[in-house]
Coordinates of C-alpha atoms in Angstrom, one line a residue:
M1 CA 18.2 -81.0 23.5
K2 CA 16.6 -79.3 20.4
I3 CA 16.0 -75.3 20.3
K4 CA 15.7 -75.7 16.8
H5 CA 12.9 -73.7 15.8
F6 CA 14.3 -71.1 18.5
I7 CA 17.7 -70.5 17.8
C8 CA 16.8 -67.4 15.1
A9 CA 14.6 -65.7 17.5
I10 CA 17.4 -66.1 20.3
L11 CA 19.9 -64.6 18.0
I12 CA 18.0 -62.0 16.4
T13 CA 15.7 -60.5 19.7
A14 CA 17.3 -62.3 22.7
A15 CA 13.6 -62.1 23.6
I16 CA 14.2 -65.2 25.9
P17 CA 16.7 -66.4 28.4
A18 CA 19.7 -68.4 27.2
F19 CA 18.6 -71.1 29.0
G20 CA 20.2 -74.7 29.0
Q21 CA 19.8 -77.9 27.1
A22 CA 21.3 -76.6 23.9
D23 CA 22.1 -79.7 21.7
I24 CA 21.3 -77.4 18.4
E25 CA 21.7 -79.1 15.5
E26 CA 21.9 -78.8 12.1
L27 CA 22.3 -75.7 11.0
E28 CA 20.4 -76.8 8.4
I29 CA 17.1 -76.4 10.2
V30 CA 17.6 -72.8 10.7
N31 CA 17.3 -72.7 7.1
E32 CA 14.2 -74.8 6.8
T33 CA 12.2 -73.4 9.2
N34 CA 11.4 -69.3 10.5
T35 CA 8.9 -69.5 14.1
D36 CA 6.3 -71.5 14.6
E37 CA 4.0 -68.3 14.6
G38 CA 4.9 -67.3 11.1
F39 CA 5.4 -64.1 10.2
I40 CA 2.1 -62.4 10.0
H41 CA 1.2 -61.3 13.8
D42 CA -2.2 -59.6 14.7
G43 CA -2.9 -59.1 10.9
L44 CA 1.1 -57.3 10.7
I45 CA 4.6 -58.1 8.9
R46 CA 7.8 -56.6 10.4
V47 CA 10.1 -55.1 7.5
Q48 CA 13.0 -52.9 7.0
D49 CA 13.0 -50.4 4.9
D50 CA 16.8 -49.0 2.6
N51 CA 17.6 -46.7 5.5
M52 CA 17.6 -49.7 7.7
K53 CA 14.5 -48.0 9.9
F54 CA 11.7 -50.6 11.2
G55 CA 7.6 -50.5 10.7
F56 CA 5.1 -52.6 9.8
I57 CA 2.9 -53.3 6.6
D58 CA -0.8 -55.2 6.3
K59 CA -1.4 -58.8 4.0
T60 CA -1.9 -56.3 1.2
G61 CA 1.2 -54.7 1.6
M62 CA -0.1 -51.1 2.3
V63 CA 2.5 -49.4 4.6
V64 CA 0.3 -49.0 8.4
I65 CA 3.0 -48.0 10.6
P66 CA 6.1 -46.2 9.2
C67 CA 9.4 -46.9 8.7
K68 CA 11.2 -44.7 11.8
W69 CA 12.1 -47.1 14.7
E70 CA 15.9 -48.0 15.1
G71 CA 14.4 -52.1 16.1
A72 CA 11.3 -53.5 16.3
K73 CA 9.8 -57.1 17.4
D74 CA 6.7 -59.0 16.1
F75 CA 3.0 -57.9 17.4
S76 CA 2.0 -60.0 20.9
G77 CA -1.0 -59.2 22.2
S78 CA -1.6 -56.2 20.0
L79 CA 1.1 -54.8 21.1
A80 CA 5.2 -54.4 19.4
G81 CA 8.4 -54.1 21.1
V82 CA 10.3 -51.1 19.5
Q83 CA 13.6 -49.1 20.0
D84 CA 13.5 -45.4 19.5
D85 CA 16.7 -43.1 18.1
N86 CA 18.2 -43.4 21.7
Y87 CA 18.2 -47.0 21.2
N88 CA 15.7 -47.4 24.2
W89 CA 12.7 -49.8 24.0
G90 CA 9.0 -49.2 24.5
F91 CA 6.0 -50.1 22.9
I92 CA 3.7 -49.6 20.0
D93 CA -0.2 -50.4 19.3
K94 CA -1.1 -51.2 16.2
S95 CA -2.5 -47.8 14.8
G96 CA 1.5 -47.2 15.6
K97 CA 1.0 -45.0 18.9
V98 CA 3.2 -45.2 21.6
A99 CA 1.5 -47.3 24.6
C100 CA 4.3 -47.9 26.7
P101 CA 6.8 -44.9 26.7
C102 CA 10.8 -46.2 25.2
K103 CA 12.6 -45.8 28.7
W104 CA 13.3 -49.4 28.9
E105 CA 17.6 -51.2 27.7
D106 CA 15.4 -53.9 26.5
V107 CA 11.8 -55.9 26.6
R108 CA 10.0 -59.1 26.2
D109 CA 7.4 -60.0 24.2
F110 CA 3.9 -59.5 25.9
S111 CA 2.5 -62.6 27.1
E112 CA -0.9 -63.4 29.5
G113 CA -1.0 -59.6 29.7
L114 CA 2.8 -58.7 31.3
A115 CA 6.2 -57.9 29.4
G116 CA 9.7 -58.3 30.8
V117 CA 11.2 -55.0 30.4
Q118 CA 14.8 -54.6 31.1
D119 CA 15.9 -51.3 33.4
D120 CA 19.4 -49.2 33.2
N121 CA 20.9 -51.4 36.2
D122 CA 20.0 -54.3 33.9
K123 CA 17.5 -55.3 36.0
W124 CA 14.8 -57.3 34.7
G125 CA 10.9 -56.5 36.0
F126 CA 7.3 -56.9 34.3
I127 CA 4.7 -54.0 33.0
D128 CA 1.2 -54.8 32.5
T129 CA 0.0 -52.9 28.8
T130 CA -0.4 -49.3 30.1
G131 CA 3.1 -49.5 31.1
K132 CA 2.3 -49.6 34.6
M133 CA 5.1 -51.5 36.4
V134 CA 3.6 -54.1 38.2
I135 CA 6.7 -56.4 39.2
P136 CA 9.8 -54.5 40.3
C137 CA 12.9 -54.7 38.5
K138 CA 14.5 -57.1 40.6
W139 CA 15.7 -60.5 38.7
K140 CA 19.0 -60.9 36.8
D141 CA 17.1 -62.4 34.1
V142 CA 13.3 -63.5 33.3
G143 CA 11.3 -65.7 31.0
D144 CA 7.8 -65.0 29.5
F145 CA 4.6 -65.8 31.3
S146 CA 3.6 -69.5 30.7
E147 CA 0.5 -70.8 32.5
G148 CA 0.6 -68.3 35.0
L149 CA 4.0 -68.3 36.1
A150 CA 6.9 -67.1 35.2
V151 CA 10.7 -68.2 35.5
V152 CA 13.1 -65.8 36.8
Q153 CA 17.1 -65.9 37.9
D154 CA 18.2 -64.1 41.2
D155 CA 21.6 -62.3 41.8
D156 CA 22.9 -66.0 42.9
G157 CA 22.3 -67.3 39.4
K158 CA 19.6 -69.7 40.3
W159 CA 16.3 -69.9 39.0
G160 CA 12.9 -69.9 40.4
F161 CA 9.3 -69.3 39.4
I162 CA 6.8 -66.2 40.2
D163 CA 3.3 -65.5 39.5
K164 CA 1.6 -62.7 37.8
T165 CA 1.9 -60.7 41.1
G166 CA 5.6 -61.2 41.7
K167 CA 4.9 -64.0 44.5
M168 CA 7.9 -66.3 44.5
V169 CA 5.8 -69.6 43.7
A170 CA 9.2 -72.2 43.7
T171 CA 12.5 -70.6 45.4
C172 CA 15.2 -69.5 43.1
K173 CA 17.5 -72.9 44.0
W174 CA 17.4 -73.8 40.6
A175 CA 21.1 -74.0 38.2
D176 CA 18.8 -74.0 35.7
A177 CA 14.7 -73.9 35.1
W178 CA 12.2 -73.5 32.0
D179 CA 9.1 -72.2 31.3
F180 CA 5.7 -74.5 32.2
S181 CA 4.1 -76.6 30.3
D182 CA 1.0 -79.2 30.6
G183 CA 1.1 -77.9 34.5
L184 CA 4.9 -78.3 34.9
G185 CA 8.2 -77.2 35.0
L186 CA 11.3 -78.3 34.0
V187 CA 14.1 -77.4 36.3
K188 CA 17.7 -78.5 36.2
D189 CA 19.8 -79.5 40.0
H190 CA 23.5 -78.2 40.6
N191 CA 24.4 -81.9 39.4
G192 CA 23.4 -81.4 36.2
K193 CA 20.5 -83.3 36.6
L194 CA 16.9 -82.6 35.0
G195 CA 13.0 -82.8 36.5
F196 CA 9.9 -81.4 36.6
I197 CA 8.1 -79.7 39.5
D198 CA 4.7 -78.5 39.5
K199 CA 3.1 -75.0 40.6
S200 CA 3.7 -75.3 43.9
G201 CA 6.9 -75.7 43.4
K202 CA 6.7 -79.4 44.2
V203 CA 9.2 -82.0 42.6
V204 CA 6.8 -84.4 41.4
V205 CA 9.5 -85.9 38.8
P206 CA 12.6 -86.3 40.3
C207 CA 16.0 -85.0 39.0
K208 CA 17.5 -87.8 37.4
W209 CA 17.7 -87.3 33.6
K210 CA 21.0 -86.2 31.8
D211 CA 18.8 -83.8 29.5
A212 CA 15.2 -83.7 29.1
W213 CA 12.8 -81.2 26.9
R214 CA 9.0 -79.6 28.3
F215 CA 6.1 -81.7 28.3
S216 CA 3.8 -81.8 25.4
K217 CA 0.3 -83.6 24.8
G218 CA 0.8 -85.1 28.1
L219 CA 4.5 -86.6 27.6
A220 CA 8.3 -85.2 27.9
I221 CA 11.4 -86.7 26.2
V222 CA 14.4 -87.8 28.7
Q223 CA 17.9 -88.5 28.5
D224 CA 19.3 -91.4 30.9
D225 CA 23.2 -91.5 31.6
N226 CA 23.5 -93.8 29.2
D227 CA 22.5 -91.2 26.4
K228 CA 19.8 -92.7 25.5
C229 CA 16.2 -90.9 24.9
G230 CA 12.5 -92.3 25.6
F231 CA 9.3 -90.4 26.7
I232 CA 7.8 -90.2 30.0
D233 CA 4.4 -89.4 31.1
K234 CA 3.5 -86.4 34.1
T235 CA 3.8 -89.0 37.1
G236 CA 7.7 -89.5 35.9
K237 CA 7.0 -93.1 34.7
V238 CA 8.6 -94.0 31.4
V239 CA 6.1 -94.7 28.8
L240 CA 8.3 -95.2 25.8
P241 CA 11.6 -96.7 27.0
C242 CA 15.3 -94.7 26.6
K243 CA 16.5 -97.1 23.5
W244 CA 17.0 -93.7 21.1
K245 CA 19.7 -91.7 20.5
D246 CA 17.7 -89.1 19.7
A247 CA 14.1 -88.0 19.9
W248 CA 11.6 -85.3 18.8
N249 CA 8.2 -84.3 19.9
F250 CA 5.3 -85.9 18.5
S251 CA 4.0 -84.0 15.4
E252 CA 0.5 -85.6 14.0
D253 CA 1.0 -88.5 15.7
L254 CA 4.1 -89.5 15.0
A255 CA 7.7 -88.8 16.7
M256 CA 10.9 -88.8 14.9
V257 CA 13.8 -90.9 16.3
K258 CA 17.2 -91.7 15.7
G259 CA 18.5 -95.3 16.0
D260 CA 21.9 -96.6 16.8
N261 CA 23.1 -96.2 13.0
D262 CA 22.4 -92.4 13.4
N263 CA 19.5 -92.7 10.3
R264 CA 16.4 -91.4 11.7
G265 CA 12.6 -93.0 11.8
F266 CA 9.6 -92.2 13.0
I267 CA 7.4 -94.2 15.9
D268 CA 3.9 -93.6 17.2
I269 CA 2.3 -93.3 20.1
T270 CA 3.0 -96.9 21.7
G271 CA 6.3 -96.5 20.4
N272 CA 6.1 -98.9 17.6
V273 CA 8.1 -98.1 14.5
V274 CA 6.1 -97.0 11.5
I275 CA 8.9 -95.9 10.0
P276 CA 11.9 -97.7 10.2
C277 CA 15.6 -95.7 11.0
E278 CA 17.2 -95.0 7.5
W279 CA 17.1 -91.8 6.7
D280 CA 20.1 -89.6 6.8
F281 CA 17.9 -86.8 8.2
A282 CA 14.1 -86.6 8.0
N283 CA 12.2 -83.6 9.5
D284 CA 8.9 -83.6 11.5
F285 CA 6.0 -84.4 9.8
S286 CA 3.4 -81.1 8.2
D287 CA 0.5 -81.8 6.4
G288 CA 0.7 -85.0 6.4
L289 CA 4.7 -85.6 5.0
S290 CA 7.8 -85.1 6.1
K291 CA 10.7 -84.6 3.8
V292 CA 13.7 -87.2 4.7
R293 CA 17.1 -87.6 2.9
D294 CA 18.9 -90.2 2.2
E295 CA 22.6 -91.3 2.5
Y296 CA 23.3 -89.7 -0.6
G297 CA 22.0 -86.4 -0.3
V298 CA 18.6 -87.3 -2.2
E299 CA 15.6 -85.5 -0.7
N300 CA 11.9 -86.8 -0.8
F301 CA 8.6 -86.8 0.5
I302 CA 7.3 -89.4 2.4
D303 CA 4.0 -90.3 3.8
K304 CA 2.7 -91.7 7.4
T305 CA 3.6 -95.2 6.2
G306 CA 7.1 -94.4 5.1
K307 CA 6.1 -94.3 1.2
V308 CA 7.8 -92.0 -1.2
V309 CA 5.0 -89.8 -2.6
I310 CA 7.3 -87.2 -3.6
P311 CA 10.2 -88.2 -5.4
C312 CA 12.3 -85.1 -5.3
R313 CA 14.7 -84.1 -8.0
W314 CA 15.4 -80.6 -6.4
N315 CA 18.8 -79.9 -4.5
V316 CA 16.3 -78.6 -1.2
A317 CA 13.0 -78.7 -0.1
S318 CA 11.5 -77.7 2.9
N319 CA 8.8 -79.2 4.6
F320 CA 5.1 -78.5 3.9
S321 CA 3.5 -75.7 5.0
E322 CA -0.3 -74.9 4.1
G323 CA -0.7 -77.2 1.4
L324 CA 2.9 -76.4 -0.3
A325 CA 7.1 -76.7 0.3
R326 CA 9.4 -74.4 -0.8
V327 CA 12.1 -76.0 -3.2
K328 CA 15.4 -75.1 -4.3
D329 CA 16.6 -76.2 -8.2
D330 CA 20.4 -76.6 -9.3
N331 CA 20.6 -72.5 -10.0
G332 CA 19.9 -71.9 -6.7
K333 CA 16.5 -70.5 -7.0
W334 CA 13.9 -71.4 -4.6
G335 CA 10.0 -72.0 -5.9
F336 CA 7.0 -74.2 -4.4
I337 CA 5.7 -77.4 -5.3
D338 CA 2.1 -78.5 -4.0
K339 CA 1.7 -82.5 -2.4
A340 CA 1.5 -83.8 -5.7
G341 CA 5.2 -82.5 -6.6
N342 CA 3.6 -80.0 -9.0
M343 CA 5.5 -77.1 -9.5
V344 CA 3.2 -73.8 -8.5
S345 CA 5.4 -71.6 -8.4
P346 CA 8.2 -71.4 -10.5
C347 CA 11.9 -71.5 -9.3
E348 CA 13.1 -68.0 -10.0
W349 CA 13.9 -66.8 -6.0
N350 CA 16.9 -65.5 -4.6
D351 CA 15.4 -67.4 -0.9
S352 CA 11.8 -67.6 0.3
D353 CA 10.4 -68.5 3.8
D354 CA 7.1 -71.1 4.3
F355 CA 3.8 -69.5 3.6
S356 CA 1.4 -68.4 6.7
E357 CA -1.8 -67.0 6.1
G358 CA -1.8 -67.5 2.2
L359 CA 1.4 -65.2 1.9
A360 CA 5.3 -66.4 1.8
P361 CA 8.0 -63.9 1.6
V362 CA 10.5 -64.4 -1.2
Q363 CA 13.5 -62.3 -1.8
H364 CA 14.0 -60.8 -5.7
D365 CA 17.7 -60.8 -7.3
N366 CA 17.9 -57.0 -5.8
G367 CA 18.8 -58.3 -3.0
K368 CA 15.0 -56.9 -1.5
W369 CA 11.8 -59.0 -0.3
G370 CA 8.5 -58.9 -1.0
F371 CA 5.9 -61.8 -0.6
V372 CA 3.4 -64.2 -3.0
D373 CA 0.5 -65.8 -2.6
K374 CA -0.1 -69.5 -3.3
T375 CA -0.5 -69.3 -7.4
G376 CA 2.9 -67.6 -7.1
K377 CA 1.4 -64.3 -7.8
V378 CA 3.8 -61.3 -6.4
V379 CA 1.2 -59.3 -4.2
I380 CA 4.1 -57.2 -2.3
P381 CA 6.5 -56.2 -4.3
C382 CA 9.9 -56.8 -3.1
T383 CA 11.0 -53.4 -1.9
W384 CA 12.1 -54.0 1.3
L385 CA 15.5 -54.5 3.1
N386 CA 14.2 -57.2 5.4
V387 CA 10.9 -58.7 6.1
A388 CA 10.2 -61.0 9.8
D389 CA 14.3 -61.0 10.1
L390 CA 14.9 -62.9 6.9
S391 CA 18.1 -61.5 5.9
L392 CA 19.4 -61.6 9.2
R393 CA 19.2 -65.3 9.1
E394 CA 20.7 -65.4 5.9
A395 CA 23.5 -63.9 7.4
I396 CA 23.5 -66.5 10.3
E397 CA 23.7 -69.3 7.8
R398 CA 26.6 -67.7 6.0

């Protein structure tokens, strides 16, 4: 239904399996979000120099790990995947020391103390943070561990779940499967219908839905055979009727929905329409505001009552993050505004991304990336060919 926030990660690092459920809509979303986690991981930022090598800097711009790697992933669990000159993958710690030797065809990020690794036979298993093989490489594909379980695919292309010892807890019999969330795992049967299992593998929500998404805060989006979306609880009971053309997870107590007119609005947890479906496009609420676009292409920011609080005079705008939003002027330059609509950083950048931990990436006219603080001051000069895969994102959009 919506892999909006993950499409960049899938294309860039292949860090998770190419699971189904992909009505990937509006590439514009990619331009407006990087990842939910931001670009700073364990206090470090992944960068690429003019020699196309990857390394890491800290929030002051100091090089902590020199750019000497052919490829690199963000830090996760104090370790980061890196690719050596032989194009093999391993892991380094935050000092740059090799913690797990580069001997793998590919690696996933560490999650719950384990990382997926792919051997020369294209089989996947898991290692711990010392590099020790915990679960042998025998799977066609794997996902990350979530709530103590990882989704795995056998040689017949069927999906199931294992625990952190490698024990099979849900037999590989599903056409597709997704990570556990809120204690339940989303699965697809061989009739193409989706439902949910518990951690013993027992089906608790029958596979009867045309589409579905993982549980979040006790609710999951489902789509019926009439292509209408609603919400179920963890018992499978429909708590918000399937009457919307599309729906998104709740964010800041409101869920975005698409009406029969193809316009977007918002409902509350009881299903009451709080903001009518009158917007051609909208984003989830962030920092109490949502960016919306009308039928004429004019973008504004609304509050949770639906009132326009920042009439937008900008060509493009992003959602708010840490109190600031990115905006693009008619000359194609990016800057930042506050929640009152005041310009706090002039539109002078070729590209930019949202704030994370007080910093935002910006791209100079020379094509190089650096970082500004919330006053718009450049705190890390624009000297990097790429930061956090933003240049690759730009290439994808083109």
